DNA sequence: CAGCGCATGTAAGATGTTACATGATTCA
DNA sequence: TGAATCATGTAACATCTTACATGCGCTG
């Protein structure tokens, strides 16, 4: 079975961006829960075992700090790890699993009432708008910052914003359409 | 552990829409590979075992047709199944796992070359545009059809189109930005 | 010092995909 | 009749989440 998990690459990417800072598993998880969280997620159950495997394969270097009784391990990316990451970055990205529950429920809309769907859409629209506010905030912060930060995360932010706008527009239109359906159907 | 797979609900939804037609596991898979495939997917390995479980729970009714040597089973939704589906449709949809590989690679863009990212973006943009053409085709077909079909799948179609347009616009902008980056740090 | 949050993990089980096996049907 | 495709499944495996376990350091 071909190894196809993306977890090691996310870890390598984060370690590569942080270099030469040493990160613990916890740090990596925190990093992923930042901007990346808008389009990716990993759990501790993935990260910690994967870090060990990767250390065994020399993709990362482990630095053990015996801080009293409990061992504390931090990691940096190795030259081998960089090569591994670079090779993956060059491969054309495969579309992930599509599982959009909101759209699915609308698709099955004839089997529930329009009011329910309107509720779902409103809730999701509000949620997306909150995320967009956060994105806008980050973009403005980046603009005001003295040192210009890497342009790549900004591109992903703008992408998220563009998708969000399209979603909100569609949601609002669909809410109107559903409201009309509801009025029309009334006997 | 709370049962949280959405597979049974997709199956119930498809059977509900098809009612009173009887569908086999194969038919259900085919149905999902239609319009639904733009936002959902299921494999045989999920569908067939799940249909058995659901028959045992009386959410669907199995109709066995002994067509010679090989047994052939088709299914319909039961009243109990409809209740089950209706309850799920009312629950607010949870956001699925976020795993957008293209965005992730752009985020890590500083660790590869701009040309690679441009290639990824162009490929994905072309792919999305092909899907959008298909969507437009379906929408036009639905418009021309004599009997007006259910409005709900059309809503999801328009949603896909809106997202696609936003993506293509963003991709084109980002391609330009990356091309400028490559030529040299813009003033 | 008791409790809470931080930090580091692990085990179990849920979820999902892939590869394979195999009969039936169609059509060149 | 042989190949392609339709149709139905299963077993093995890969992936991922959740719930738990555990110790450390701070704070009231």
PDB file of N, CA and C (backbone and C1' of nucleotides) in Angstrom, chain B residues 1 24-26 44-45 48 52 70-73 99, chain D residues 5-12 15-19:
ATOM      1  N   UNK B   1     -18.174   5.135  21.789  1.00  0.00           N
ATOM      2  CA  UNK B   1     -17.843   6.063  20.692  1.00  0.00           C
ATOM      3  C   UNK B   1     -19.096   6.398  19.897  1.00  0.00           C
ATOM      4  N   UNK B  24     -30.018  -0.929  -6.017  1.00  0.00           N
ATOM      5  CA  UNK B  24     -28.978  -1.839  -5.519  1.00  0.00           C
ATOM      6  C   UNK B  24     -27.816  -1.005  -4.999  1.00  0.00           C
ATOM      7  N   UNK B  25     -26.879  -1.659  -4.339  1.00  0.00           N
ATOM      8  CA  UNK B  25     -25.681  -0.969  -3.876  1.00  0.00           C
ATOM      9  C   UNK B  25     -24.973  -0.286  -5.038  1.00  0.00           C
ATOM     10  N   UNK B  26     -24.934  -0.989  -6.133  1.00  0.00           N
ATOM     11  CA  UNK B  26     -24.304  -0.442  -7.332  1.00  0.00           C
ATOM     12  C   UNK B  26     -25.026   0.821  -7.801  1.00  0.00           C
ATOM     13  N   UNK B  44     -17.522   1.480  -2.460  1.00  0.00           N
ATOM     14  CA  UNK B  44     -18.275   0.241  -2.269  1.00  0.00           C
ATOM     15  C   UNK B  44     -18.023  -0.355  -0.897  1.00  0.00           C
ATOM     16  N   UNK B  45     -16.781  -0.256  -0.454  1.00  0.00           N
ATOM     17  CA  UNK B  45     -16.416  -0.821   0.833  1.00  0.00           C
ATOM     18  C   UNK B  45     -17.205  -0.223   1.981  1.00  0.00           C
ATOM     19  N   UNK B  48     -21.782  -1.284   0.728  1.00  0.00           N
ATOM     20  CA  UNK B  48     -22.365  -2.617   0.864  1.00  0.00           C
ATOM     21  C   UNK B  48     -22.514  -3.053   2.317  1.00  0.00           C
ATOM     22  N   UNK B  52     -26.252  -3.555   4.719  1.00  0.00           N
ATOM     23  CA  UNK B  52     -26.648  -4.702   5.543  1.00  0.00           C
ATOM     24  C   UNK B  52     -27.002  -4.271   6.964  1.00  0.00           C
ATOM     25  N   UNK B  70     -26.736 -16.086  -8.852  1.00  0.00           N
ATOM     26  CA  UNK B  70     -26.253 -15.005  -8.023  1.00  0.00           C
ATOM     27  C   UNK B  70     -27.414 -14.218  -7.437  1.00  0.00           C
ATOM     28  N   UNK B  71     -27.361 -13.991  -6.137  1.00  0.00           N
ATOM     29  CA  UNK B  71     -28.434 -13.227  -5.519  1.00  0.00           C
ATOM     30  C   UNK B  71     -28.246 -11.758  -5.834  1.00  0.00           C
ATOM     31  N   UNK B  72     -29.350 -11.075  -6.045  1.00  0.00           N
ATOM     32  CA  UNK B  72     -29.311  -9.639  -6.332  1.00  0.00           C
ATOM     33  C   UNK B  72     -30.230  -8.952  -5.349  1.00  0.00           C
ATOM     34  N   UNK B  73     -29.716  -7.978  -4.634  1.00  0.00           N
ATOM     35  CA  UNK B  73     -30.498  -7.327  -3.592  1.00  0.00           C
ATOM     36  C   UNK B  73     -30.709  -5.858  -3.936  1.00  0.00           C
ATOM     37  N   UNK B  99      -8.753  19.550   4.305  1.00  0.00           N
ATOM     38  CA  UNK B  99      -7.510  19.004   3.762  1.00  0.00           C
ATOM     39  C   UNK B  99      -7.337  19.483   2.338  1.00  0.00           C
TER      40      UNK B  99
ATOM     41  P    DT D   5     -14.251  -1.704 -21.605  1.00  0.00           P
ATOM     42  O5'  DT D   5     -15.627  -1.801 -20.793  1.00  0.00           O
ATOM     43  C5'  DT D   5     -16.844  -2.085 -21.490  1.00  0.00           C
ATOM     44  C4'  DT D   5     -17.845  -2.659 -20.518  1.00  0.00           C
ATOM     45  C3'  DT D   5     -17.905  -1.909 -19.165  1.00  0.00           C
ATOM     46  O3'  DT D   5     -19.254  -1.564 -18.963  1.00  0.00           O
ATOM     47  C1'  DT D   5     -17.915  -4.231 -18.846  1.00  0.00           C
ATOM     48  P    DC D   6     -19.740  -0.571 -17.817  1.00  0.00           P
ATOM     49  O5'  DC D   6     -20.847  -1.469 -17.097  1.00  0.00           O
ATOM     50  C5'  DC D   6     -21.842  -2.120 -17.889  1.00  0.00           C
ATOM     51  C4'  DC D   6     -22.484  -3.215 -17.044  1.00  0.00           C
ATOM     52  C3'  DC D   6     -22.967  -2.752 -15.661  1.00  0.00           C
ATOM     53  O3'  DC D   6     -24.252  -3.302 -15.452  1.00  0.00           O
ATOM     54  C1'  DC D   6     -21.564  -4.617 -15.442  1.00  0.00           C
ATOM     55  P    DA D   7     -25.180  -2.702 -14.276  1.00  0.00           P
ATOM     56  O5'  DA D   7     -24.733  -3.573 -13.029  1.00  0.00           O
ATOM     57  C5'  DA D   7     -25.087  -4.943 -12.989  1.00  0.00           C
ATOM     58  C4'  DA D   7     -24.436  -5.602 -11.807  1.00  0.00           C
ATOM     59  C3'  DA D   7     -24.526  -4.859 -10.477  1.00  0.00           C
ATOM     60  O3'  DA D   7     -25.525  -5.519  -9.715  1.00  0.00           O
ATOM     61  C1'  DA D   7     -22.445  -5.973 -10.775  1.00  0.00           C
ATOM     62  P    DT D   8     -25.777  -5.141  -8.191  1.00  0.00           P
ATOM     63  O5'  DT D   8     -24.692  -6.026  -7.430  1.00  0.00           O
ATOM     64  C5'  DT D   8     -24.798  -7.440  -7.482  1.00  0.00           C
ATOM     65  C4'  DT D   8     -23.737  -8.016  -6.596  1.00  0.00           C
ATOM     66  C3'  DT D   8     -23.695  -7.416  -5.184  1.00  0.00           C
ATOM     67  O3'  DT D   8     -23.887  -8.438  -4.237  1.00  0.00           O
ATOM     68  C1'  DT D   8     -21.537  -7.617  -6.100  1.00  0.00           C
ATOM     69  P    DG D   9     -24.378  -8.064  -2.791  1.00  0.00           P
ATOM     70  O5'  DG D   9     -23.024  -7.558  -2.147  1.00  0.00           O
ATOM     71  C5'  DG D   9     -22.440  -8.474  -1.427  1.00  0.00           C
ATOM     72  C4'  DG D   9     -20.992  -8.753  -1.811  1.00  0.00           C
ATOM     73  C3'  DG D   9     -20.124  -8.541  -0.593  1.00  0.00           C
ATOM     74  O3'  DG D   9     -20.247  -9.709   0.206  1.00  0.00           O
ATOM     75  C1'  DG D   9     -19.006  -8.184  -2.678  1.00  0.00           C
ATOM     76  P    DT D  10     -19.921  -9.555   1.755  1.00  0.00           P
ATOM     77  O5'  DT D  10     -18.360  -9.855   1.779  1.00  0.00           O
ATOM     78  C5'  DT D  10     -17.819 -10.818   0.889  1.00  0.00           C
ATOM     79  C4'  DT D  10     -16.320 -10.858   1.111  1.00  0.00           C
ATOM     80  C3'  DT D  10     -15.890 -10.527   2.537  1.00  0.00           C
ATOM     81  O3'  DT D  10     -14.838 -11.415   2.861  1.00  0.00           O
ATOM     82  C1'  DT D  10     -14.863  -9.031   1.031  1.00  0.00           C
ATOM     83  P    DA D  11     -14.430 -11.593   4.388  1.00  0.00           P
ATOM     84  O5'  DA D  11     -12.847 -11.388   4.284  1.00  0.00           O
ATOM     85  C5'  DA D  11     -12.191 -11.653   3.036  1.00  0.00           C
ATOM     86  C4'  DA D  11     -10.813 -11.044   3.095  1.00  0.00           C
ATOM     87  C3'  DA D  11     -10.261 -10.854   4.501  1.00  0.00           C
ATOM     88  O3'  DA D  11      -8.874 -11.130   4.457  1.00  0.00           O
ATOM     89  C1'  DA D  11     -10.455  -8.739   3.437  1.00  0.00           C
ATOM     90  P    DA D  12      -7.993 -11.054   5.780  1.00  0.00           P
ATOM     91  O5'  DA D  12      -6.972  -9.887   5.390  1.00  0.00           O
ATOM     92  C5'  DA D  12      -6.551  -9.756   4.036  1.00  0.00           C
ATOM     93  C4'  DA D  12      -5.912  -8.398   3.848  1.00  0.00           C
ATOM     94  C3'  DA D  12      -5.093  -7.919   5.050  1.00  0.00           C
ATOM     95  O3'  DA D  12      -3.876  -7.405   4.557  1.00  0.00           O
ATOM     96  C1'  DA D  12      -6.686  -6.283   4.471  1.00  0.00           C
ATOM     97  P    DT D  15      -1.442   5.766   5.062  1.00  0.00           P
ATOM     98  O5'  DT D  15      -2.606   6.554   5.790  1.00  0.00           O
ATOM     99  C5'  DT D  15      -3.881   6.651   5.182  1.00  0.00           C
ATOM    100  C4'  DT D  15      -4.885   7.156   6.188  1.00  0.00           C
ATOM    101  C3'  DT D  15      -4.387   8.275   7.115  1.00  0.00           C
ATOM    102  O3'  DT D  15      -5.157   9.414   6.798  1.00  0.00           O
ATOM    103  C1'  DT D  15      -5.678   6.669   8.283  1.00  0.00           C
ATOM    104  P    DC D  16      -4.749  10.847   7.327  1.00  0.00           P
ATOM    105  O5'  DC D  16      -5.678  10.939   8.616  1.00  0.00           O
ATOM    106  C5'  DC D  16      -7.077  10.658   8.468  1.00  0.00           C
ATOM    107  C4'  DC D  16      -7.709  10.552   9.846  1.00  0.00           C
ATOM    108  C3'  DC D  16      -7.233  11.602  10.849  1.00  0.00           C
ATOM    109  O3'  DC D  16      -8.344  12.442  11.121  1.00  0.00           O
ATOM    110  C1'  DC D  16      -7.395   9.431  11.820  1.00  0.00           C
ATOM    111  P    DT D  17      -8.184  13.642  12.205  1.00  0.00           P
ATOM    112  O5'  DT D  17      -9.141  13.116  13.365  1.00  0.00           O
ATOM    113  C5'  DT D  17     -10.281  12.344  13.011  1.00  0.00           C
ATOM    114  C4'  DT D  17     -10.988  11.847  14.257  1.00  0.00           C
ATOM    115  C3'  DT D  17     -11.024  12.851  15.407  1.00  0.00           C
ATOM    116  O3'  DT D  17     -12.350  12.817  15.902  1.00  0.00           O
ATOM    117  C1'  DT D  17     -10.006  10.808  16.118  1.00  0.00           C
ATOM    118  P    DT D  18     -12.782  13.825  17.091  1.00  0.00           P
ATOM    119  O5'  DT D  18     -12.725  12.891  18.369  1.00  0.00           O
ATOM    120  C5'  DT D  18     -13.230  11.569  18.249  1.00  0.00           C
ATOM    121  C4'  DT D  18     -13.067  10.827  19.555  1.00  0.00           C
ATOM    122  C3'  DT D  18     -13.093  11.720  20.799  1.00  0.00           C
ATOM    123  O3'  DT D  18     -14.151  11.253  21.619  1.00  0.00           O
ATOM    124  C1'  DT D  18     -11.155  10.282  20.796  1.00  0.00           C
ATOM    125  P    DA D  19     -14.392  11.839  23.091  1.00  0.00           P
ATOM    126  O5'  DA D  19     -13.615  10.828  24.041  1.00  0.00           O
ATOM    127  C5'  DA D  19     -13.731   9.433  23.823  1.00  0.00           C
ATOM    128  C4'  DA D  19     -12.825   8.699  24.792  1.00  0.00           C
ATOM    129  C3'  DA D  19     -12.797   9.310  26.191  1.00  0.00           C
ATOM    130  O3'  DA D  19     -12.845   8.253  27.149  1.00  0.00           O
ATOM    131  C1'  DA D  19     -10.595   9.240  25.294  1.00  0.00           C
TER     132       DA D  19
END
